[in-house]
Short mmCIF file of C-alpha atoms and ligand atoms in Angstrom, two decimals:
data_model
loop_
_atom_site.label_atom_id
_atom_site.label_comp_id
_atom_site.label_asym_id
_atom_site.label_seq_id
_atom_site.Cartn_x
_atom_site.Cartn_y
_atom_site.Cartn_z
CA UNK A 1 -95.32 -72.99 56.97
CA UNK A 2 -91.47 -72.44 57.99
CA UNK A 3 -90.62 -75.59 55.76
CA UNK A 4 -92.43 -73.76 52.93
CA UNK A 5 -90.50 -70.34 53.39
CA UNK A 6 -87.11 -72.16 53.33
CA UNK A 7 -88.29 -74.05 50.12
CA UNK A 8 -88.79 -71.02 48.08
CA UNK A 9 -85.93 -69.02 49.63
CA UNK A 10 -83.66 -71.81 48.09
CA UNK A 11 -85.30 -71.67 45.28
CA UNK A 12 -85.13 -67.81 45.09
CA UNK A 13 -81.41 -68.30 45.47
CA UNK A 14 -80.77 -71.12 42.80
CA UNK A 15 -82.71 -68.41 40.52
CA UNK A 16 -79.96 -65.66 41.34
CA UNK A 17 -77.25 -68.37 40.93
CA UNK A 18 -78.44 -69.35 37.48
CA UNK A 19 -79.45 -65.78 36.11
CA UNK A 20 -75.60 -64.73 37.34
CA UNK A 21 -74.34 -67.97 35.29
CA UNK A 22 -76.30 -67.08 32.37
CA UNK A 23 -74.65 -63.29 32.42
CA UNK A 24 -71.13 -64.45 33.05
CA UNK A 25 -71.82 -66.50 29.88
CA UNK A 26 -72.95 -63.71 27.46
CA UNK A 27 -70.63 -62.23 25.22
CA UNK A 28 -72.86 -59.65 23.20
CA UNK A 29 -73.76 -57.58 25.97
CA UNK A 30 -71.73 -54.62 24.85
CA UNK A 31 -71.71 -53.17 28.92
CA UNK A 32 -71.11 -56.21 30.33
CA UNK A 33 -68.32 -56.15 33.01
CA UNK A 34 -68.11 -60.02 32.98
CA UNK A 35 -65.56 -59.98 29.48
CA UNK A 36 -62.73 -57.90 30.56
CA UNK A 37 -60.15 -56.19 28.23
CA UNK A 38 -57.55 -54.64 30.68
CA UNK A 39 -55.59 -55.89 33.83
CA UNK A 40 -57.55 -53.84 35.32
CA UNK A 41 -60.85 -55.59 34.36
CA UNK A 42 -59.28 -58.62 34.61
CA UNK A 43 -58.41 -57.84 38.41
CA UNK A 44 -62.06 -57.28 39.41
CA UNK A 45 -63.34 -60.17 37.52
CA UNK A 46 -61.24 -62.52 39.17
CA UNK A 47 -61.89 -61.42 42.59
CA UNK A 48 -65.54 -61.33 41.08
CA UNK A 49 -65.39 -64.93 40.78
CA UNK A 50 -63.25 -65.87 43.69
CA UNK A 51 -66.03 -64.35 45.90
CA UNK A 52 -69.00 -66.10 44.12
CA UNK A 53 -67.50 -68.97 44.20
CA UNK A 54 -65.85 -68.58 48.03
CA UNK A 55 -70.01 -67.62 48.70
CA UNK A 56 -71.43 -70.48 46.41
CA UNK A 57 -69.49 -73.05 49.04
CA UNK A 58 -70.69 -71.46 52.08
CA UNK A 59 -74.52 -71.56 50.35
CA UNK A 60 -74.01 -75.04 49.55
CA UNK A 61 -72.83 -76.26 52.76
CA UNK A 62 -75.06 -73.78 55.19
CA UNK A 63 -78.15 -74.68 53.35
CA UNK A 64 -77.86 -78.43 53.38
CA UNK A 65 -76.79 -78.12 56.48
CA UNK A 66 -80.40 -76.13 57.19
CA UNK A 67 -82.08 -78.63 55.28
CA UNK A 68 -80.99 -81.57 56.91
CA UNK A 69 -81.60 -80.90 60.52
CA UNK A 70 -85.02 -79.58 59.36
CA UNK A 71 -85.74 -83.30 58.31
CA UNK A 72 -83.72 -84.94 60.83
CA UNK A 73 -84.86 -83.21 63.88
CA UNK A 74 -88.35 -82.53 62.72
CA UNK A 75 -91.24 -83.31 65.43
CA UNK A 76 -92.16 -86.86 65.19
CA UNK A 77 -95.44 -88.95 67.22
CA UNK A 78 -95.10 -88.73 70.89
CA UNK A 79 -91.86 -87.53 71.33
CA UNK A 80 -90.55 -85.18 74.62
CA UNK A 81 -90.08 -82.18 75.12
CA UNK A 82 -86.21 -81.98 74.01
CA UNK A 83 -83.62 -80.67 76.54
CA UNK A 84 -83.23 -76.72 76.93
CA UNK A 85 -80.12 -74.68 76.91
CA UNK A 86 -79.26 -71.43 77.64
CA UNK A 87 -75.90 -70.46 76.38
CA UNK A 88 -72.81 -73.02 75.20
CA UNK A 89 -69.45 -71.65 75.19
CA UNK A 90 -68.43 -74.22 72.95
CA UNK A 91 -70.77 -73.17 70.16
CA UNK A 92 -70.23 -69.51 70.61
CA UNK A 93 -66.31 -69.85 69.90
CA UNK A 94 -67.31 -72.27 66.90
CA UNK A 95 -69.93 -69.53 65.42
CA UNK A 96 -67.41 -66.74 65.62
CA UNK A 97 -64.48 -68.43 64.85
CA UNK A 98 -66.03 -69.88 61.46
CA UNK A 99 -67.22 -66.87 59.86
CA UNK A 100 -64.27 -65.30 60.86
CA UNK A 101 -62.07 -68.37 59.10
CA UNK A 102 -64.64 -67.26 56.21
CA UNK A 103 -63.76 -63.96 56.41
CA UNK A 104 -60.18 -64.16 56.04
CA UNK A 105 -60.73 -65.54 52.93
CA UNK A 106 -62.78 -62.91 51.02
CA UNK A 107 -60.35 -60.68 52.68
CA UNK A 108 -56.76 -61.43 51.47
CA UNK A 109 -58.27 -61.47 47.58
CA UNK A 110 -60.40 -58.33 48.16
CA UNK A 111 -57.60 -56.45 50.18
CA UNK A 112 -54.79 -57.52 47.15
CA UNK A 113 -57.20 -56.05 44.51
CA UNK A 114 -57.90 -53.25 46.54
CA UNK A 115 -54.30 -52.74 46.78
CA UNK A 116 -53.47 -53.88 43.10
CA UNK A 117 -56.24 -51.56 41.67
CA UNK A 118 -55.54 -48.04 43.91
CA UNK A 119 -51.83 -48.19 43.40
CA UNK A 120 -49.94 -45.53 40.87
CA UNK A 121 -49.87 -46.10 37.39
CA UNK A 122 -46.24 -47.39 35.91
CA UNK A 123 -43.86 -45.25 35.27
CA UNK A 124 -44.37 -44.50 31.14
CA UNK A 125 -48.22 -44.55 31.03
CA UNK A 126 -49.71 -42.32 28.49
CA UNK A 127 -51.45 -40.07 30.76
CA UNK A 128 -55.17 -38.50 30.16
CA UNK A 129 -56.63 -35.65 31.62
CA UNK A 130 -60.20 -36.58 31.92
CA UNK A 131 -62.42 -33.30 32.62
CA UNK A 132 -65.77 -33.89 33.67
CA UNK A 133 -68.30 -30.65 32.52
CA UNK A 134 -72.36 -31.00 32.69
CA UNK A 135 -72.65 -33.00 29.95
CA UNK A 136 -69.50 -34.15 28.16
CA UNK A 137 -65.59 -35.10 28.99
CA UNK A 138 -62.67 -32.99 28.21
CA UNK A 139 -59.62 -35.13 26.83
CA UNK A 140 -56.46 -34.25 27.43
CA UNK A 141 -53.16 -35.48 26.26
CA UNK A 142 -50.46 -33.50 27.99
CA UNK A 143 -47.75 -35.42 26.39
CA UNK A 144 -48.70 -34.50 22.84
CA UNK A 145 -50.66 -31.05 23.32
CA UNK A 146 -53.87 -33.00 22.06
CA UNK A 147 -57.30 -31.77 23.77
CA UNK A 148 -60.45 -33.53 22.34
CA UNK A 149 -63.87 -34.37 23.86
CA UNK A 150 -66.11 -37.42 24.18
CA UNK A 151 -63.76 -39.75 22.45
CA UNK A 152 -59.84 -41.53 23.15
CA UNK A 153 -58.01 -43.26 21.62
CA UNK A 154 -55.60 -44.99 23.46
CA UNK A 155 -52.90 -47.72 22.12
CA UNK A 156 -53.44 -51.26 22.98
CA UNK A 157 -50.37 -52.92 25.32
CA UNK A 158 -49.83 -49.93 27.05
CA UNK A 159 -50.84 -48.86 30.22
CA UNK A 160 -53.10 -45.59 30.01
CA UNK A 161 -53.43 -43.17 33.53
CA UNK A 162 -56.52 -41.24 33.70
CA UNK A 163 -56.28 -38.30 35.96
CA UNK A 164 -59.59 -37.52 36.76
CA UNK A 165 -61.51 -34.01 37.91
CA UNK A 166 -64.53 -32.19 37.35
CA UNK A 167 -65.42 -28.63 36.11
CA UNK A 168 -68.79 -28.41 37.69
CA UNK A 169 -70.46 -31.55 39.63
CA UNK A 170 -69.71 -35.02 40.51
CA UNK A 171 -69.49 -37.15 37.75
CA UNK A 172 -68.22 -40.63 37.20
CA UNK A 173 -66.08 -42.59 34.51
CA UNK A 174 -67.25 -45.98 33.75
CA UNK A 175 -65.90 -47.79 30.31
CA UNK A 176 -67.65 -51.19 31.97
CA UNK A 177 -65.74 -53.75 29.32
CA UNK A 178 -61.93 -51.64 30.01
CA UNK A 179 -62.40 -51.25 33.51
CA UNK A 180 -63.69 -48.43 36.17
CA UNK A 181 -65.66 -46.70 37.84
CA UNK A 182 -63.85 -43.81 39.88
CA UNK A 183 -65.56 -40.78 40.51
CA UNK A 184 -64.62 -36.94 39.38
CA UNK A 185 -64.71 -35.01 42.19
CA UNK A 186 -64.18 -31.10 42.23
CA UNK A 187 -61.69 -30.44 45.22
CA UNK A 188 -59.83 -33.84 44.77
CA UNK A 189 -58.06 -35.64 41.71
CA UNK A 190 -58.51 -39.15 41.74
CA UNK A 191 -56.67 -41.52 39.13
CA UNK A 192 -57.42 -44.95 37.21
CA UNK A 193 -55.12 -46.69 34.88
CA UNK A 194 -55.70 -49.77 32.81
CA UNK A 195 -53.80 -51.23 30.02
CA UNK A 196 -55.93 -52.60 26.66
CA UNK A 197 -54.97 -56.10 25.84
CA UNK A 198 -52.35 -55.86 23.70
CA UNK A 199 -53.88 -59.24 21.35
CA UNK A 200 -56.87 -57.35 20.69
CA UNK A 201 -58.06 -56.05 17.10
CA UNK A 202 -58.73 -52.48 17.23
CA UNK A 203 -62.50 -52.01 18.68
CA UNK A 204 -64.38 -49.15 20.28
CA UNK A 205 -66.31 -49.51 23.74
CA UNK A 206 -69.06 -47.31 25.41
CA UNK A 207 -68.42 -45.58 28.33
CA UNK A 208 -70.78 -43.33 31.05
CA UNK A 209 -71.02 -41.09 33.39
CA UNK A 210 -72.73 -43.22 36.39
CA UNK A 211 -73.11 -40.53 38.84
CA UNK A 212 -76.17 -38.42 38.91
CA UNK A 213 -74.99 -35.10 37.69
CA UNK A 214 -78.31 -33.31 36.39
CA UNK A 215 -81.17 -33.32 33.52
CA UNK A 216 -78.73 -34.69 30.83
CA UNK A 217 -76.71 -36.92 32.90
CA UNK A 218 -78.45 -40.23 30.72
CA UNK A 219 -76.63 -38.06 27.92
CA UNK A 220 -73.35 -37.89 28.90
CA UNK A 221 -71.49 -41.00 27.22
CA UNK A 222 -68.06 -41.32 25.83
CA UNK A 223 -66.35 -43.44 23.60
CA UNK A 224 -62.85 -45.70 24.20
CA UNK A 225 -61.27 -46.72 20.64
CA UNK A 226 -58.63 -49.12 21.26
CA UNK A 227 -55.90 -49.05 18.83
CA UNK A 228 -53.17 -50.94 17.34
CA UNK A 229 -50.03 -48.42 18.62
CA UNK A 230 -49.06 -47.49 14.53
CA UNK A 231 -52.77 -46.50 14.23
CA UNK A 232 -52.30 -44.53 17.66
CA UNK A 233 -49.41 -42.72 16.47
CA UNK A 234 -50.78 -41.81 13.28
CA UNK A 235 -54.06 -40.47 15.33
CA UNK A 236 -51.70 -38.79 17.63
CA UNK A 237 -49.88 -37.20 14.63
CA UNK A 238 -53.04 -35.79 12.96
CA UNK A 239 -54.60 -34.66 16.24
CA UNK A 240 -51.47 -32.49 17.24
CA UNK A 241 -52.16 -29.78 14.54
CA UNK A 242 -55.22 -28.47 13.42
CA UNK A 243 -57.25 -30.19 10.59
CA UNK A 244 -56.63 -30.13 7.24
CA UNK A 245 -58.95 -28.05 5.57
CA UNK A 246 -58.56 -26.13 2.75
CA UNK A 247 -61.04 -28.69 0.92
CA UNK A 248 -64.79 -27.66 -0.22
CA UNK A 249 -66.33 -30.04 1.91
CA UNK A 250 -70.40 -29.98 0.54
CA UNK A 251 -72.46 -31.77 2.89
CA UNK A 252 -76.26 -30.98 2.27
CA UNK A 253 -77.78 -30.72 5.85
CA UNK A 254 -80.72 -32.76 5.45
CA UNK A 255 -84.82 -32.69 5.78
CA UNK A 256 -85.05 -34.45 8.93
CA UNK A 257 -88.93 -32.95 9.18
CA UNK A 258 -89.72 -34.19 12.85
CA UNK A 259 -88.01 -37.76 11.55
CA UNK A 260 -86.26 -39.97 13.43
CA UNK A 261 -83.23 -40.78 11.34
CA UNK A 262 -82.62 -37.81 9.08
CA UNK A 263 -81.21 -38.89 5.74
CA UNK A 264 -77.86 -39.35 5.78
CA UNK A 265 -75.40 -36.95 3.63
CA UNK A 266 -71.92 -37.66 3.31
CA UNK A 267 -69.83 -34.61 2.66
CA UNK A 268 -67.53 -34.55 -0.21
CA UNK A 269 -63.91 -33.70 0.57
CA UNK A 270 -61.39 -32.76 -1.99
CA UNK A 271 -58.76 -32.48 0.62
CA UNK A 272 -55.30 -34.12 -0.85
CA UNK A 273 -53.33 -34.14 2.86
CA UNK A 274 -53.54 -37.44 4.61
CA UNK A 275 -55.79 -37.09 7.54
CA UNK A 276 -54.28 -39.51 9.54
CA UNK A 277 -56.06 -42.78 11.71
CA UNK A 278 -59.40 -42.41 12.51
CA UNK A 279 -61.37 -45.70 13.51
CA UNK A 280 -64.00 -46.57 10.83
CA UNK A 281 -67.07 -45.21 11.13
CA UNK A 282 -70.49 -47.54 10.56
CA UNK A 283 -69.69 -50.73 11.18
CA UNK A 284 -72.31 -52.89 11.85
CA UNK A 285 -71.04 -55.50 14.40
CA UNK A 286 -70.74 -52.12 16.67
CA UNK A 287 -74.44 -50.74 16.21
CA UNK A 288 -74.52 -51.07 19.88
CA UNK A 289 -72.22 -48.25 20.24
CA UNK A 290 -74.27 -45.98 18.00
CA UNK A 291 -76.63 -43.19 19.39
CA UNK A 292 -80.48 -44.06 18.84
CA UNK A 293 -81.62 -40.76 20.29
CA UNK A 294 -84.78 -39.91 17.88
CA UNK A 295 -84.97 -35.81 16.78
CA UNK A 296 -87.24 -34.35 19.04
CA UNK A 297 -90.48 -33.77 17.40
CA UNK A 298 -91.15 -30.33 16.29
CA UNK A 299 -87.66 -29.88 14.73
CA UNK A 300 -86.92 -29.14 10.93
CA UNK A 301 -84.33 -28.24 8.46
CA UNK A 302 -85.07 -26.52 5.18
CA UNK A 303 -84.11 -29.29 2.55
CA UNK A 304 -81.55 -29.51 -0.35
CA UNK A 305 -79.49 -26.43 0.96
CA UNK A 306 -75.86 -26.88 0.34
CA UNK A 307 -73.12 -25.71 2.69
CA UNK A 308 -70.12 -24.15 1.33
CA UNK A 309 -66.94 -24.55 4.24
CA UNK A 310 -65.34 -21.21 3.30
CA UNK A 311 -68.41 -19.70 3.52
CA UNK A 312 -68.92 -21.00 7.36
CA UNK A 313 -65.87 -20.58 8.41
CA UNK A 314 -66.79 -17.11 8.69
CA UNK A 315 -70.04 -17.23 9.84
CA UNK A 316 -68.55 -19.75 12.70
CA UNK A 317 -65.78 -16.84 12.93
CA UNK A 318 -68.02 -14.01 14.12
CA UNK A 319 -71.11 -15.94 15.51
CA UNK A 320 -71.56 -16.59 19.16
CA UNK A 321 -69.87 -19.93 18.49
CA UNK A 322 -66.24 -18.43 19.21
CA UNK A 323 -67.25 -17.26 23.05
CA UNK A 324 -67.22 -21.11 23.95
CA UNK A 325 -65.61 -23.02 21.38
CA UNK A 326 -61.55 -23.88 20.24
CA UNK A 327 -60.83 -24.38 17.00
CA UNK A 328 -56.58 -24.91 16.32
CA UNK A 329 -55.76 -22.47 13.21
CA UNK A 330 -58.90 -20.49 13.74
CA UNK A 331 -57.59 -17.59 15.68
CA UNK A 332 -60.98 -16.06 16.21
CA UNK A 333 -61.81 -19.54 18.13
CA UNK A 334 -60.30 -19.55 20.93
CA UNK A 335 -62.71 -20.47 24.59
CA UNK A 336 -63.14 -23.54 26.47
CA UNK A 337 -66.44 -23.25 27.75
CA UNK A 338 -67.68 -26.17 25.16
CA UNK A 339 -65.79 -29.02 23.80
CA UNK A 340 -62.51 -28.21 21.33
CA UNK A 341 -64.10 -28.45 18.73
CA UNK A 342 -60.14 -28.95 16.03
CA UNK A 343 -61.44 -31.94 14.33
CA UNK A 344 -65.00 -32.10 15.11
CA UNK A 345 -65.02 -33.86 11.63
CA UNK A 346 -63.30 -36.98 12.70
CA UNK A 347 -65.45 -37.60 15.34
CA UNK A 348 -68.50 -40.29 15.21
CA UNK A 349 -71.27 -38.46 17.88
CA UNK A 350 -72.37 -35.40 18.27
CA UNK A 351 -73.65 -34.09 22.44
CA UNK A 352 -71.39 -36.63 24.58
CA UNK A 353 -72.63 -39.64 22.22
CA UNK A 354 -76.47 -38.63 22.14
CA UNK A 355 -76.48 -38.58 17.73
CA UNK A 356 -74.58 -39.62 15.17
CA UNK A 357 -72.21 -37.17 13.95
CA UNK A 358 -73.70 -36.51 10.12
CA UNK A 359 -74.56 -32.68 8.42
CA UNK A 360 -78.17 -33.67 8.80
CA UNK A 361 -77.88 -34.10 13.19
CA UNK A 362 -75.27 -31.33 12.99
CA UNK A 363 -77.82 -28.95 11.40
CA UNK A 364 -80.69 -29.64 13.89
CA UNK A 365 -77.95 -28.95 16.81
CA UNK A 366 -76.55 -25.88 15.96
CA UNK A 367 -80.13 -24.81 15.54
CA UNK A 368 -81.52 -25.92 18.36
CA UNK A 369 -78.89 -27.48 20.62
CA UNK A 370 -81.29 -27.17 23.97
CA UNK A 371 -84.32 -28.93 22.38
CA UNK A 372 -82.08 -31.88 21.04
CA UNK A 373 -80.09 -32.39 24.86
CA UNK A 374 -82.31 -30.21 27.45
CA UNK A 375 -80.06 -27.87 29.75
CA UNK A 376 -77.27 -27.17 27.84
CA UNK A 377 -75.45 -24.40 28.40
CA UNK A 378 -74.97 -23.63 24.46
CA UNK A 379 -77.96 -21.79 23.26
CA UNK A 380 -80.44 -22.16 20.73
CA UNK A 381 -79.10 -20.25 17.54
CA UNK A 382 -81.50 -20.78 14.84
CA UNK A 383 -83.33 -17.52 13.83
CA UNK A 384 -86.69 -18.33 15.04
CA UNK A 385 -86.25 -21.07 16.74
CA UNK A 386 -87.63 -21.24 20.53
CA UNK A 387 -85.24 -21.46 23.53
CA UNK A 388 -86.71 -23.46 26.19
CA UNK A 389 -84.38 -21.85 28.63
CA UNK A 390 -84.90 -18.32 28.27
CA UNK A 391 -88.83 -19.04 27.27
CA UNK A 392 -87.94 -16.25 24.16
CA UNK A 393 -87.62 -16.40 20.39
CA UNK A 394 -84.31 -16.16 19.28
CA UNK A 395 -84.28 -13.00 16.30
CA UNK A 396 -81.76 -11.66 14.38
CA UNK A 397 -80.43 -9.05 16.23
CA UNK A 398 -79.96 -11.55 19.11
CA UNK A 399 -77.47 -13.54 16.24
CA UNK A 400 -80.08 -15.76 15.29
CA UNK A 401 -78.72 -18.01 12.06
CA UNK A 402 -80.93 -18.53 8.96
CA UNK A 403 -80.50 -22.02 7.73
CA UNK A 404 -78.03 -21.34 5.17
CA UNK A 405 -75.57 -20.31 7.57
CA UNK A 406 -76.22 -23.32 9.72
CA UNK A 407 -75.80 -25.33 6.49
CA UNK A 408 -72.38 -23.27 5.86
CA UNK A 409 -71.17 -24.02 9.22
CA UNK A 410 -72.01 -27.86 8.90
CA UNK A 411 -70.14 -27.80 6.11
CA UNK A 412 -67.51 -25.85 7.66
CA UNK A 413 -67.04 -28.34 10.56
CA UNK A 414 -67.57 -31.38 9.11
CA UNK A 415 -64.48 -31.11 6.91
CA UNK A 416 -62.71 -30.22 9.96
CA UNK A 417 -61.09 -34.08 9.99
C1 HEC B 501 -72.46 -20.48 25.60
C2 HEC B 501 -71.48 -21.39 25.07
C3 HEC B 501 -71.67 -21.99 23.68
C4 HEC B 501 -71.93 -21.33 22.49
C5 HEC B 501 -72.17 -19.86 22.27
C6 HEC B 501 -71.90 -22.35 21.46
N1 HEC B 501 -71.67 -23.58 22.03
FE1 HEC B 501 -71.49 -25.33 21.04
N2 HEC B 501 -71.39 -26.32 22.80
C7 HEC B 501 -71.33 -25.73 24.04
C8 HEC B 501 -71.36 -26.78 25.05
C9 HEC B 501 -71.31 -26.58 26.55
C10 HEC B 501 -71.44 -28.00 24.36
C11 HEC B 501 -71.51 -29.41 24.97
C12 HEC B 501 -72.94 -29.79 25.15
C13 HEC B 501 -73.10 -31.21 25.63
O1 HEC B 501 -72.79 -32.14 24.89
O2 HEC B 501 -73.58 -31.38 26.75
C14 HEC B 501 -71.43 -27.67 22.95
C15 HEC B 501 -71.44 -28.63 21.93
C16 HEC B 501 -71.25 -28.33 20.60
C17 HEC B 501 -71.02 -29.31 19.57
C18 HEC B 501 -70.92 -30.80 19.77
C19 HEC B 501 -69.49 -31.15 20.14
C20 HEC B 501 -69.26 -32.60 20.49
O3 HEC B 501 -68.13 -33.06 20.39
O4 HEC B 501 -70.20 -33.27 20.89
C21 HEC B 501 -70.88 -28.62 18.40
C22 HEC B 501 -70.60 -29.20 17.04
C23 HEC B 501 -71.07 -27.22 18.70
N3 HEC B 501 -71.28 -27.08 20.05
C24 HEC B 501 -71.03 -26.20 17.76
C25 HEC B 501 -71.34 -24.87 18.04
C26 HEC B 501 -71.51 -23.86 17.02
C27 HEC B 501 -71.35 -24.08 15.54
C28 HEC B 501 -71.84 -22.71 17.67
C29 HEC B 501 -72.19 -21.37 17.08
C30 HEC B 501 -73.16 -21.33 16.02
C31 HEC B 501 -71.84 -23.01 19.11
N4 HEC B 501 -71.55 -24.33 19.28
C32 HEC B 501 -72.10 -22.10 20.12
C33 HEC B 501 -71.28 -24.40 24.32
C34 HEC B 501 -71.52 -23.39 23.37
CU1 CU B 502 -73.53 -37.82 35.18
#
């Protein structure tokens, strides 16, 4: 019976061994912390391996150990009762002392990377100000006046300092392939730096919040686009200012009728300015990265409307939208309450990564942000369309928007680049 428990506890082990080997050895897994791209991921993978394979030695030796006196000693025909003891100095020193030994060993590696991992940023990191709000992240690049939400860019080679709080709740900052997690705490700022390989092509990574931080908290992603330091300067540049609009963007929000992927629309620009880096949107080798959230059912969008930018810049301008949102060179839009919204256009997700950012998602979430990502603090604005918060109809006279004005500001915003 005790012969049998030990048998499958090894083999329950040599399972865990081999399904850890077989992780280590993917490379696809897009949130896999086992391919680092930073110092700092590179730090916590080594001492990740240093431990298993400090542990592996003491499993080997332990359980053959265990498995030899269990054969050796076992109860054979007509033998005595073996000799009892009751205590042996000896072997008490011998038990202590070798786990200690043991110890020490896990210790100096762990303690280092403790050290290594906690200590301040070098001097000449790009700092970010990473605000954590129920359920998206604040950007912040001090150094170049440059506020943005849900998505960085940072410049490969150089090391990046994240200065870390919240606005509401815990939350926690997690890019699992860069490095992390540290936690946002209200009363406290905490910090994490890590520098992007500087041989890598440019590439974009997923990132999380991994602390539980309300309804939406499976909703509250970011995005880490890792960029060659020309392309980060020419972001940088275009981000300073506001967009350049002054083009008749003419996205046609689409039909979307309860459908999973809504048609896709892409909005023509006539704007002549360059626009400056952005990383390129729909590649397939990173469909991981992309949202799969389906439309919740129920939701619609007139079809074949056509949104006219000029025209939604001043709806946006006196609608509701202006008590929570910033827009640089709208003077009207001024509030942080929601994300900054200065070149919405540019950016691939809409809702902290939850859908892609096309006219036909945009549409359904300016109608109806609280049925597409439940709780949010920005209402429901389509004329007619149900608020699951305040359990009422939104009208008219409460600012409700027809669909032509939601297609006007889709159009307005999307050309926002
Ligand atoms: C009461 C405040 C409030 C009002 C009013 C409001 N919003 Fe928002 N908005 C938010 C918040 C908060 C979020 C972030 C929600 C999330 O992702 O969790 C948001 C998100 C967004 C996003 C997605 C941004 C991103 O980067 O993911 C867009 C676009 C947007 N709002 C447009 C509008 C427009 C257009 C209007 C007016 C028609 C409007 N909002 C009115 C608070 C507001
Ligand atoms: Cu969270």
């Amino acid at each position: 019976m005790k012969g049998n428990f030990r048998l499958r506890r090894i083999a329950s082990f040599g399972m865990l061994a081999v399904l850890a080997l077989a992780l280590a050895a993917c490379e696809q897994h897009p949130n896999t912390t086992f391919s680092p791209h930073s110092d700092y991921g590179l730090a916590i993978d080594f001492l990740w391996d240093r431990l298993l394979l400090l542990a592996t030695i003491v499993f080997v030796l332990v359980e053959s150990a265990l498995i030899y006196i269990v054969f050796r000693y076992r109860k054979r025909e007509g033998d005595q009762r073996p000799p009892q003891t009751h205590g042996n100095v000896v072997i008490e020193i011998f038990w202590t002392l070798i786990p200690a030994f043991i110890l020490l060993f896990i210790a100096v590696p762990t303690v280092r990377t403790i050290f290594k991992t906690q200590a301040k940023a070098v001097a000449g990191a790009l700092q970010i100000e990473v605000i954590g709000h129920q359920w998206w992240w604040e950007f912040r690049y001090p150094e170049y006046g440059i506020i943005t939400a849900n998505e960085i860019y940072i410049p490969t080679g150089r090391t990046v300092n994240f200065k870390l709080t919240s606005n509401d709740v815990i939350h926690s900052f997690w890019a699992p392939q860069l490095g992390g997690k540290r936690d946002l705490i209200t009363n406290r700022t905490n910090y994490i730096w890590l520098t992007p390989d500087s041989t890598m092509q440019p590439a974009e990574w997923n990132g999380f919040c991994t602390e539980y931080c309300g309804t939406s908290h499976g909703k509250m992603r970011f995005r880490v686009f890792t960029v060659k330091p020309d392309q980060f300067a020419s972001w940088v540049a275009k981000e300073r200012g506001p967009a350049v609009f002054g083009a008749t963007a003419i996205p046609t929000p689409a039909p979307a009728a309860g459908a999973a992927t809504p048609a896709m629309i892409v909005p023509v620009s006539e704007g002549s300015a360059e626009p400056g880096y952005t990383f390129p949107a729909n590649q397939p080798e990173f469909d991981y990265a992309k949202p799969h959230t389906p439309v919740p059912a129920g939701m619609t969008f007139t079809r074949g409307l056509t949104g006219n930018a000029h025209r939604g810049q001043q709806v946006y301008s006196s609608a509701a939208c202006i008590g929570c949102h910033a827009i640089a060179g709208n003077p009207a839009s001024m509030a942080n309450i929601g994300p900054n919204l200065t070149h919405f256009g540019s950016r691939a997700t809409i809702g902290a990564g939850s859908f892609p950012n096309t006219p036909a998602y945009l549409a359904l979430w300016i109608k109806n942000a609280r049925v597409m990502k439940p709780g949010v603090i920005m209402p429901t604005l389509g004329m007619n369309e149900f608020d699951p918060v305040l359990k009422t109809q939104v009208t008219k006279a409460q600012g409700g928007l027809d669909d032509q004005q939601i297609a006007d500001i889709v159009a307005y915003l999307s050309a926002l680049k």
